Amino acid sequence: MKLAVSVILALATSSLALENGLMRTPPMGWLAWERFRCNVDCKNDPHNCISEKLFMEMADSLAADGWRELGYVYVNMDDCWMAKERNAEGQLIPDPERFPRGIKALADYVHSRGLKLGIYADLGNYTCSGYPGTTLDHIEQDALTFAQWGVDMLKFDGCYSDTSTQAKGYPRMAQALNASSHPIAYSCSWPAYHGGLPPEVNYTLLAGICNLWRNYDDIQDSWDSVLSIVDWFTANQEVIQSVAGPGHWNDPDMLIIGNFGLSYEQSQSQMALWTVLAAPLFISTDLRTISEKAWEILKNKLMIKINQDPLGIQGRRILQENSSHIEVFLRPLSHSASAVVFFSRRTDVPYRYTTSLAQLNFTQNALYEAQDVYTGKIRSLKTSDNFTVVINPTGVVMWYLYPTMHLEQPKQQSDTNFHPFAL
Ligand code: GLA
């Protein structure tokens, strides 16, 4: 009897567990929406409209300019790729003028450059921009279509559907994708339609069915927008930090670095904060014309190594200094290392912030090396040493911090001793 119960329990859990084995580290790539939106005017703006040409050119850039080798492998479509109606068989089809060769040919093109293609659909009557939605009766058919085209990822939005449709539809799409012949990573916008918090949002269920999920509002091309997302993620970190891990990630939305709304410092801040949050890195900018400064931030190898750390632990804000408006974030990494971000919310002048690792709750008495992720400079420090970092307004200083020597025999040896919050 006991055995029977545990077999049933195991089966019940396994049917919930994500079976695709994908995205063991946060996904990286390019996503059209923030920069290119629903521009379908190919007549007047052929260079920037949502068309196969745009995705082919982004694929060319990712492959030719060294992005792919750094891990940026997804070329992701968003809304507005579809024709306004399904075809006679009820299938979704791309707009014939903007995608004359069809999605299968686009996927082949992207694959031939060593990249992966992502697509967008919406669980509901319409997509958010008014294109055909995936109602419950179309879920299996659409999953099959995407698999037949060779698509590698689906962003499944939730406009124009109600709570009960979403509760049925998101798990059903997961099953349909898993049942298909082609591995398809699954990005769910479900929590963003329910305030991103329990009890409306069940993160245990989500982690079982989705590789990533949007928790909160859409990013816009502004610093205010970045700050509002960071504020939401920190205000709710007790709830959402622990639900992220290999194969299932919180998604604070796209990187807007390279566009029009962020200064250089703010661009560095978005990259550092997204990295410490173990966030997916989907660049939404024009890779054909990106500036050298944006390029450098997005291509920082140590940053990417931290983002892609195999432990997959999301970081937290560990300190908020109310008087100086300095905040400290920390992400535990493998090999007892940590990423530390000193973030200034100030809008006056560079601020000299003095602290010590002991004040940041590092308990292990050790000698550390701290490598500045942006400048590459390395300094050595002991747990009790005071140090000063100079943080520019709305900017960050980011460290990759690792112990080089224990200074006394630790009571208990484990990877977690060096990290100031329990894993
Ligand atoms: C919603 C999503 C965005 C984008 C648009 C497309 O707003 O949250 O990321 O996909 O729809 O219409």
Tab-separated table of C-alpha atoms and ligand atoms in Angstrom:
chain	number	residue	atom	x	y	z
A	1	MET	CA	0.000	0.000	0.000
A	2	LYS	CA	2.759	2.406	1.054
A	3	LEU	CA	4.628	1.589	-2.126
A	4	ALA	CA	1.543	2.169	-4.246
A	5	VAL	CA	0.995	5.557	-2.646
A	6	SER	CA	4.574	6.628	-3.230
A	7	VAL	CA	4.451	5.453	-6.848
A	8	ILE	CA	1.300	7.492	-7.397
A	9	LEU	CA	2.903	10.486	-5.700
A	10	ALA	CA	6.024	10.137	-7.835
A	11	LEU	CA	3.924	9.959	-10.986
A	12	ALA	CA	1.889	12.966	-9.919
A	13	THR	CA	5.022	15.025	-9.300
A	14	SER	CA	6.719	13.871	-12.463
A	15	SER	CA	3.778	14.913	-14.607
A	16	LEU	CA	4.211	18.411	-13.165
A	17	ALA	CA	7.984	18.517	-13.483
A	18	LEU	CA	9.467	20.288	-16.457
A	19	GLU	CA	10.729	17.565	-18.721
A	20	ASN	CA	12.645	19.555	-21.288
A	21	GLY	CA	16.005	19.857	-19.463
A	22	LEU	CA	16.565	23.262	-21.091
A	23	MET	CA	17.995	26.534	-19.783
A	24	ARG	CA	20.049	25.177	-16.905
A	25	THR	CA	21.612	28.657	-16.861
A	26	PRO	CA	19.667	31.840	-17.676
A	27	PRO	CA	18.932	32.074	-21.407
A	28	MET	CA	20.797	34.668	-23.463
A	29	GLY	CA	19.984	36.199	-26.795
A	30	TRP	CA	18.061	38.909	-28.546
A	31	LEU	CA	14.370	39.761	-28.348
A	32	ALA	CA	12.599	42.128	-30.717
A	33	TRP	CA	9.908	43.734	-28.614
A	34	GLU	CA	11.304	46.652	-26.625
A	35	ARG	CA	13.266	48.134	-29.526
A	36	PHE	CA	11.117	47.219	-32.540
A	37	ARG	CA	7.611	46.845	-31.040
A	38	CYS	CA	4.759	46.321	-33.492
A	39	ASN	CA	6.228	48.202	-36.423
A	40	VAL	CA	4.604	46.501	-39.403
A	41	ASP	CA	5.127	49.352	-41.841
A	42	CYS	CA	7.603	47.658	-44.155
A	43	LYS	CA	6.693	49.999	-46.967
A	44	ASN	CA	7.987	53.109	-45.242
A	45	ASP	CA	10.378	51.546	-42.757
A	46	PRO	CA	11.714	48.360	-44.369
A	47	HIS	CA	14.827	48.380	-42.221
A	48	ASN	CA	13.033	48.277	-38.874
A	49	CYS	CA	9.688	46.606	-39.447
A	50	ILE	CA	8.841	43.173	-38.021
A	51	SER	CA	9.834	40.961	-40.943
A	52	GLU	CA	12.036	38.003	-41.755
A	53	LYS	CA	14.674	40.485	-42.924
A	54	LEU	CA	14.942	41.968	-39.415
A	55	PHE	CA	15.407	38.561	-37.771
A	56	MET	CA	17.839	37.381	-40.425
A	57	GLU	CA	19.929	40.502	-39.983
A	58	MET	CA	19.949	40.122	-36.199
A	59	ALA	CA	20.974	36.491	-36.644
A	60	ASP	CA	23.760	37.650	-38.959
A	61	SER	CA	24.980	40.111	-36.328
A	62	LEU	CA	24.812	37.589	-33.486
A	63	ALA	CA	26.850	35.137	-35.542
A	64	ALA	CA	29.299	37.560	-37.154
A	65	ASP	CA	30.088	39.865	-34.247
A	66	GLY	CA	31.036	37.381	-31.545
A	67	TRP	CA	27.747	37.427	-29.608
A	68	ARG	CA	27.006	33.774	-30.239
A	69	GLU	CA	30.343	32.621	-28.796
A	70	LEU	CA	29.543	34.522	-25.604
A	71	GLY	CA	26.246	32.668	-25.238
A	72	TYR	CA	23.771	35.038	-26.905
A	73	VAL	CA	22.131	32.369	-29.036
A	74	TYR	CA	18.389	33.074	-29.089
A	75	VAL	CA	16.915	35.218	-31.864
A	76	ASN	CA	13.427	35.839	-30.551
A	77	MET	CA	10.398	37.146	-32.349
A	78	ASP	CA	7.651	38.840	-30.386
A	79	ASP	CA	4.147	40.031	-31.230
A	80	CYS	CA	2.980	41.070	-34.728
A	81	TRP	CA	4.629	38.354	-36.825
A	82	MET	CA	1.319	36.698	-37.665
A	83	ALA	CA	-1.211	37.158	-40.409
A	84	LYS	CA	-4.433	38.658	-39.089
A	85	GLU	CA	-6.285	35.338	-39.540
A	86	ARG	CA	-5.452	31.654	-39.116
A	87	ASN	CA	-5.448	29.607	-42.345
A	88	ALA	CA	-8.231	27.293	-43.507
A	89	GLU	CA	-6.837	24.458	-41.328
A	90	GLY	CA	-6.923	26.713	-38.297
A	91	GLN	CA	-3.139	27.062	-38.153
A	92	LEU	CA	-1.262	30.210	-37.219
A	93	ILE	CA	0.568	31.591	-40.237
A	94	PRO	CA	3.046	34.439	-40.588
A	95	ASP	CA	2.148	37.619	-42.446
A	96	PRO	CA	2.827	36.577	-46.057
A	97	GLU	CA	4.299	39.898	-47.115
A	98	ARG	CA	6.638	40.362	-44.203
A	99	PHE	CA	7.623	36.663	-43.935
A	100	PRO	CA	7.390	35.479	-47.567
A	101	ARG	CA	9.525	32.391	-46.961
A	102	GLY	CA	7.689	31.309	-43.812
A	103	ILE	CA	8.882	30.530	-40.311
A	104	LYS	CA	10.396	27.129	-41.107
A	105	ALA	CA	12.788	28.803	-43.556
A	106	LEU	CA	13.605	31.467	-40.975
A	107	ALA	CA	14.307	28.792	-38.363
A	108	ASP	CA	16.582	26.997	-40.840
A	109	TYR	CA	18.429	30.239	-41.521
A	110	VAL	CA	18.874	30.939	-37.811
A	111	HIS	CA	19.984	27.350	-37.146
A	112	SER	CA	22.492	27.484	-39.994
A	113	ARG	CA	24.212	30.275	-38.066
A	114	GLY	CA	24.415	28.186	-34.897
A	115	LEU	CA	21.548	30.067	-33.240
A	116	LYS	CA	18.048	29.296	-31.974
A	117	LEU	CA	14.731	30.831	-32.953
A	118	GLY	CA	12.104	31.997	-30.451
A	119	ILE	CA	8.483	32.736	-31.285
A	120	TYR	CA	5.582	34.503	-29.578
A	121	ALA	CA	1.969	33.532	-29.030
A	122	ASP	CA	-0.762	34.528	-26.625
A	123	LEU	CA	-3.062	32.375	-24.538
A	124	GLY	CA	-6.356	34.153	-25.199
A	125	ASN	CA	-8.578	35.528	-27.905
A	126	TYR	CA	-5.951	37.913	-29.304
A	127	THR	CA	-2.300	38.707	-28.778
A	128	CYS	CA	-1.646	41.921	-26.861
A	129	SER	CA	-1.331	43.767	-30.176
A	130	GLY	CA	-4.488	42.240	-31.641
A	131	TYR	CA	-3.216	39.297	-33.703
A	132	PRO	CA	-4.794	35.821	-33.497
A	133	GLY	CA	-4.630	34.348	-30.028
A	134	THR	CA	-4.228	30.755	-28.912
A	135	THR	CA	-7.540	29.813	-27.368
A	136	LEU	CA	-7.722	26.578	-25.365
A	137	ASP	CA	-8.908	24.639	-28.397
A	138	HIS	CA	-5.790	25.652	-30.376
A	139	ILE	CA	-3.065	24.834	-27.836
A	140	GLU	CA	-2.032	21.423	-29.136
A	141	GLN	CA	-2.277	22.521	-32.755
A	142	ASP	CA	-0.087	25.591	-32.191
A	143	ALA	CA	2.522	23.630	-30.219
A	144	LEU	CA	2.687	21.143	-33.074
A	145	THR	CA	3.021	23.931	-35.657
A	146	PHE	CA	5.899	25.526	-33.746
A	147	ALA	CA	7.635	22.162	-33.403
A	148	GLN	CA	7.199	21.430	-37.117
A	149	TRP	CA	8.746	24.762	-37.965
A	150	GLY	CA	11.742	23.907	-35.737
A	151	VAL	CA	11.156	26.758	-33.306
A	152	ASP	CA	13.291	26.512	-30.119
A	153	MET	CA	11.464	28.747	-27.663
A	154	LEU	CA	7.961	30.073	-27.068
A	155	LYS	CA	7.022	33.241	-25.212
A	156	PHE	CA	3.401	32.636	-24.247
A	157	ASP	CA	1.677	35.881	-23.364
A	158	GLY	CA	-1.619	36.260	-21.524
A	159	CYS	CA	-3.613	39.149	-22.988
A	160	TYR	CA	-7.326	38.655	-23.580
A	161	SER	CA	-7.797	35.627	-21.345
A	162	ASP	CA	-9.300	35.139	-17.906
A	163	THR	CA	-7.929	33.523	-14.774
A	164	SER	CA	-9.496	30.145	-15.370
A	165	THR	CA	-8.337	29.966	-18.999
A	166	GLN	CA	-4.812	30.769	-17.858
A	167	ALA	CA	-4.907	28.156	-15.097
A	168	LYS	CA	-5.795	25.540	-17.686
A	169	GLY	CA	-3.857	26.882	-20.643
A	170	TYR	CA	-0.363	27.468	-19.283
A	171	PRO	CA	0.100	23.900	-17.954
A	172	ARG	CA	-1.530	22.473	-21.063
A	173	MET	CA	0.860	24.320	-23.363
A	174	ALA	CA	3.771	22.960	-21.287
A	175	GLN	CA	2.494	19.436	-21.846
A	176	ALA	CA	1.922	20.053	-25.538
A	177	LEU	CA	5.445	21.422	-25.987
A	178	ASN	CA	6.950	18.524	-24.055
A	179	ALA	CA	5.016	16.072	-26.164
A	180	SER	CA	6.289	17.585	-29.398
A	181	SER	CA	9.176	16.178	-31.394
A	182	HIS	CA	11.361	19.261	-30.943
A	183	PRO	CA	12.674	20.669	-27.615
A	184	ILE	CA	11.019	24.051	-27.070
A	185	ALA	CA	11.883	26.254	-24.100
A	186	TYR	CA	8.849	27.842	-22.504
A	187	SER	CA	8.518	31.410	-21.268
A	188	CYS	CA	5.289	32.133	-19.406
A	189	SER	CA	3.857	35.596	-18.901
A	190	TRP	CA	1.238	34.155	-16.539
A	191	PRO	CA	2.437	35.671	-13.201
A	192	ALA	CA	2.664	39.166	-14.699
A	193	TYR	CA	-1.107	39.060	-15.219
A	194	HIS	CA	-1.722	38.316	-11.527
A	195	GLY	CA	0.468	40.777	-9.684
A	196	GLY	CA	3.395	38.353	-9.574
A	197	LEU	CA	2.754	37.221	-5.991
A	198	PRO	CA	1.158	34.366	-4.062
A	199	PRO	CA	-1.536	33.342	-3.397
A	200	GLU	CA	-2.623	34.296	-6.932
A	201	VAL	CA	0.698	33.070	-8.333
A	202	ASN	CA	1.886	29.555	-7.539
A	203	TYR	CA	5.628	29.603	-8.111
A	204	THR	CA	6.065	25.932	-7.287
A	205	LEU	CA	3.705	25.070	-10.096
A	206	LEU	CA	5.375	27.556	-12.445
A	207	ALA	CA	8.856	26.183	-11.775
A	208	GLY	CA	7.462	22.801	-12.741
A	209	ILE	CA	6.128	23.871	-16.106
A	210	CYS	CA	7.978	26.989	-17.354
A	211	ASN	CA	11.661	27.691	-18.008
A	212	LEU	CA	11.170	31.373	-17.259
A	213	TRP	CA	8.344	33.703	-16.432
A	214	ARG	CA	7.678	37.408	-16.481
A	215	ASN	CA	6.801	38.495	-12.940
A	216	TYR	CA	6.117	42.158	-13.475
A	217	ASP	CA	5.460	45.040	-15.876
A	218	ASP	CA	6.895	45.548	-19.350
A	219	ILE	CA	10.203	47.328	-19.490
A	220	GLN	CA	10.264	50.653	-21.348
A	221	ASP	CA	13.258	52.592	-22.630
A	222	SER	CA	13.855	54.624	-19.480
A	223	TRP	CA	15.776	54.590	-16.223
A	224	ASP	CA	12.505	55.026	-14.300
A	225	SER	CA	11.283	51.803	-15.819
A	226	VAL	CA	14.477	49.937	-14.849
A	227	LEU	CA	14.200	51.316	-11.317
A	228	SER	CA	10.552	50.315	-10.971
A	229	ILE	CA	11.465	46.745	-11.919
A	230	VAL	CA	14.428	46.665	-9.514
A	231	ASP	CA	12.147	48.054	-6.794
A	232	TRP	CA	9.570	45.348	-7.371
A	233	PHE	CA	12.185	42.583	-7.428
A	234	THR	CA	13.787	43.755	-4.191
A	235	ALA	CA	10.509	44.470	-2.401
A	236	ASN	CA	9.406	40.908	-3.131
A	237	GLN	CA	12.717	39.094	-2.933
A	238	GLU	CA	11.656	37.028	0.068
A	239	VAL	CA	9.024	35.439	-2.146
A	240	ILE	CA	10.686	35.218	-5.534
A	241	GLN	CA	14.407	34.766	-4.871
A	242	SER	CA	14.220	31.132	-3.866
A	243	VAL	CA	11.943	30.039	-6.714
A	244	ALA	CA	14.605	30.647	-9.361
A	245	GLY	CA	17.123	27.962	-10.219
A	246	PRO	CA	18.553	25.882	-13.065
A	247	GLY	CA	15.841	25.434	-15.679
A	248	HIS	CA	13.376	27.941	-14.172
A	249	TRP	CA	14.045	31.664	-13.896
A	250	ASN	CA	12.377	34.896	-12.851
A	251	ASP	CA	12.423	37.289	-15.797
A	252	PRO	CA	12.632	41.042	-15.110
A	253	ASP	CA	12.271	41.605	-18.891
A	254	MET	CA	14.672	42.682	-21.637
A	255	LEU	CA	17.968	44.542	-21.498
A	256	ILE	CA	17.460	48.007	-22.987
A	257	ILE	CA	21.190	48.775	-23.106
A	258	GLY	CA	22.103	50.285	-26.476
A	259	ASN	CA	18.834	52.194	-26.904
A	260	PHE	CA	17.956	55.778	-26.027
A	261	GLY	CA	16.844	55.866	-22.397
A	262	LEU	CA	19.880	54.934	-20.303
A	263	SER	CA	23.123	56.758	-19.621
A	264	TYR	CA	26.391	54.825	-19.620
A	265	GLU	CA	26.271	54.420	-15.841
A	266	GLN	CA	22.656	53.288	-15.945
A	267	SER	CA	23.469	50.782	-18.654
A	268	GLN	CA	26.209	49.341	-16.462
A	269	SER	CA	23.701	49.224	-13.609
A	270	GLN	CA	21.058	47.349	-15.582
A	271	MET	CA	23.606	44.748	-16.683
A	272	ALA	CA	24.991	44.303	-13.157
A	273	LEU	CA	21.594	44.126	-11.469
A	274	TRP	CA	20.146	41.699	-14.022
A	275	THR	CA	23.241	39.533	-13.597
A	276	VAL	CA	23.039	39.497	-9.829
A	277	LEU	CA	19.348	38.564	-10.145
A	278	ALA	CA	20.295	35.561	-12.332
A	279	ALA	CA	18.047	37.059	-14.990
A	280	PRO	CA	17.711	35.981	-18.598
A	281	LEU	CA	19.810	38.280	-20.800
A	282	PHE	CA	17.666	39.158	-23.785
A	283	ILE	CA	19.104	42.191	-25.535
A	284	SER	CA	16.506	44.360	-27.246
A	285	THR	CA	18.497	46.800	-29.301
A	286	ASP	CA	19.602	47.228	-32.890
A	287	LEU	CA	22.716	45.067	-33.119
A	288	ARG	CA	23.463	46.517	-36.568
A	289	THR	CA	24.193	49.956	-35.159
A	290	ILE	CA	25.007	49.346	-31.480
A	291	SER	CA	27.586	51.702	-29.939
A	292	GLU	CA	30.944	50.508	-28.760
A	293	LYS	CA	30.138	51.412	-25.163
A	294	ALA	CA	26.934	49.373	-25.090
A	295	TRP	CA	28.768	46.555	-26.854
A	296	GLU	CA	31.448	46.496	-24.146
A	297	ILE	CA	28.927	46.305	-21.320
A	298	LEU	CA	26.928	43.519	-22.942
A	299	LYS	CA	30.028	41.558	-23.897
A	300	ASN	CA	31.790	41.703	-20.534
A	301	LYS	CA	33.092	38.162	-20.109
A	302	LEU	CA	33.303	38.135	-16.334
A	303	MET	CA	29.754	39.532	-16.148
A	304	ILE	CA	28.510	36.732	-18.388
A	305	LYS	CA	30.401	34.130	-16.389
A	306	ILE	CA	28.650	35.400	-13.254
A	307	ASN	CA	25.252	35.494	-14.940
A	308	GLN	CA	25.790	31.933	-16.122
A	309	ASP	CA	27.079	30.555	-12.827
A	310	PRO	CA	26.098	26.882	-12.666
A	311	LEU	CA	24.627	27.061	-9.151
A	312	GLY	CA	21.922	29.301	-10.600
A	313	ILE	CA	21.181	31.086	-7.338
A	314	GLN	CA	19.375	34.398	-7.673
A	315	GLY	CA	20.964	37.206	-5.663
A	316	ARG	CA	19.361	39.557	-3.184
A	317	ARG	CA	19.671	43.073	-1.954
A	318	ILE	CA	21.417	42.569	1.377
A	319	LEU	CA	21.711	46.173	2.486
A	320	GLN	CA	19.882	49.428	1.936
A	321	GLU	CA	21.595	52.472	3.418
A	322	ASN	CA	18.796	54.968	3.942
A	323	SER	CA	21.001	57.963	4.619
A	324	SER	CA	23.439	57.559	1.714
A	325	HIS	CA	21.053	55.899	-0.779
A	326	ILE	CA	23.578	53.147	-1.411
A	327	GLU	CA	22.378	49.569	-1.756
A	328	VAL	CA	24.386	46.358	-1.761
A	329	PHE	CA	23.340	43.251	-3.672
A	330	LEU	CA	24.914	39.846	-3.390
A	331	ARG	CA	24.730	36.680	-5.445
A	332	PRO	CA	26.366	33.466	-4.178
A	333	LEU	CA	28.390	31.726	-6.873
A	334	SER	CA	30.103	28.402	-7.258
A	335	HIS	CA	33.562	27.782	-5.729
A	336	SER	CA	32.683	29.946	-2.697
A	337	ALA	CA	32.755	33.080	-4.833
A	338	SER	CA	30.187	35.877	-4.713
A	339	ALA	CA	29.094	38.714	-6.945
A	340	VAL	CA	28.686	41.947	-5.026
A	341	VAL	CA	27.023	45.021	-6.517
A	342	PHE	CA	27.302	48.400	-4.840
A	343	PHE	CA	24.485	50.460	-6.327
A	344	SER	CA	24.000	54.206	-5.931
A	345	ARG	CA	20.549	55.735	-6.141
A	346	ARG	CA	22.112	59.154	-5.734
A	347	THR	CA	21.754	61.828	-8.366
A	348	ASP	CA	24.510	64.208	-7.212
A	349	VAL	CA	28.170	63.228	-7.376
A	350	PRO	CA	30.304	60.066	-7.149
A	351	TYR	CA	29.940	58.705	-3.635
A	352	ARG	CA	32.742	57.229	-1.547
A	353	TYR	CA	31.167	54.283	0.240
A	354	THR	CA	33.202	52.697	3.022
A	355	THR	CA	32.354	49.341	4.506
A	356	SER	CA	33.922	45.929	5.176
A	357	LEU	CA	33.011	42.390	4.262
A	358	ALA	CA	32.287	41.798	7.951
A	359	GLN	CA	29.698	44.583	7.796
A	360	LEU	CA	28.218	42.862	4.783
A	361	ASN	CA	27.694	39.756	6.956
A	362	PHE	CA	30.659	37.733	5.730
A	363	THR	CA	31.435	35.622	8.776
A	364	GLN	CA	34.366	33.558	7.576
A	365	ASN	CA	37.716	35.024	8.529
A	366	ALA	CA	39.534	34.813	5.217
A	367	LEU	CA	41.647	36.600	2.686
A	368	TYR	CA	39.702	37.530	-0.433
A	369	GLU	CA	40.432	38.856	-3.857
A	370	ALA	CA	37.909	41.244	-5.336
A	371	GLN	CA	37.977	41.760	-9.080
A	372	ASP	CA	36.137	44.812	-10.339
A	373	VAL	CA	33.895	43.410	-13.074
A	374	TYR	CA	34.022	46.577	-15.186
A	375	THR	CA	37.620	47.762	-14.721
A	376	GLY	CA	39.258	44.378	-14.159
A	377	LYS	CA	41.271	45.739	-11.216
A	378	ILE	CA	41.934	43.262	-8.429
A	379	ARG	CA	42.354	44.080	-4.777
A	380	SER	CA	43.058	41.825	-1.797
A	381	LEU	CA	41.216	42.264	1.429
A	382	LYS	CA	40.528	40.504	4.702
A	383	THR	CA	37.040	40.072	6.090
A	384	SER	CA	37.551	42.785	8.684
A	385	ASP	CA	39.344	45.321	6.432
A	386	ASN	CA	37.561	48.570	5.735
A	387	PHE	CA	37.507	49.434	2.051
A	388	THR	CA	36.070	52.251	-0.028
A	389	VAL	CA	34.348	52.043	-3.390
A	390	VAL	CA	33.508	55.121	-5.451
A	391	ILE	CA	30.078	54.760	-7.033
A	392	ASN	CA	28.885	57.176	-9.690
A	393	PRO	CA	25.332	58.579	-9.568
A	394	THR	CA	22.793	55.921	-10.700
A	395	GLY	CA	25.778	53.637	-11.275
A	396	VAL	CA	27.346	50.551	-9.782
A	397	VAL	CA	30.617	49.097	-8.705
A	398	MET	CA	30.535	45.360	-9.182
A	399	TRP	CA	32.912	42.806	-7.727
A	400	TYR	CA	33.638	39.183	-8.374
A	401	LEU	CA	34.792	38.182	-4.908
A	402	TYR	CA	36.521	34.939	-4.019
A	403	PRO	CA	38.397	33.636	-0.983
A	404	THR	CA	42.063	32.844	-1.498
A	405	MET	CA	42.926	31.689	2.000
A	406	HIS	CA	41.280	30.775	5.306
A	407	LEU	CA	42.877	32.767	8.087
A	408	GLU	CA	41.838	30.322	10.776
A	409	GLN	CA	40.531	26.792	10.721
A	410	PRO	CA	36.850	27.071	9.857
A	411	LYS	CA	34.511	25.273	12.248
A	412	GLN	CA	32.582	23.732	9.429
A	413	GLN	CA	33.730	23.473	5.847
A	414	SER	CA	31.159	24.034	3.202
A	415	ASP	CA	30.639	26.067	0.090
A	416	THR	CA	28.096	28.188	1.898
A	417	ASN	CA	30.386	29.520	4.648
A	418	PHE	CA	31.604	32.307	2.466
A	419	HIS	CA	28.205	33.611	1.531
A	420	PRO	CA	26.352	35.974	3.805
A	421	PHE	CA	22.901	34.614	3.178
A	422	ALA	CA	21.787	31.080	3.731
A	423	LEU	CA	21.455	29.015	0.575
B	1	GLA	C1	2.833	42.323	-23.627
B	1	GLA	C2	4.167	41.720	-23.181
B	1	GLA	C3	5.312	42.399	-23.902
B	1	GLA	C4	5.123	42.235	-25.405
B	1	GLA	C5	3.773	42.788	-25.827
B	1	GLA	C6	3.463	42.480	-27.271
B	1	GLA	O1	2.703	43.643	-23.219
B	1	GLA	O2	4.325	41.833	-21.795
B	1	GLA	O3	6.546	41.856	-23.505
B	1	GLA	O4	5.218	40.878	-25.737
B	1	GLA	O5	2.714	42.247	-25.036
B	1	GLA	O6	2.233	42.989	-27.693
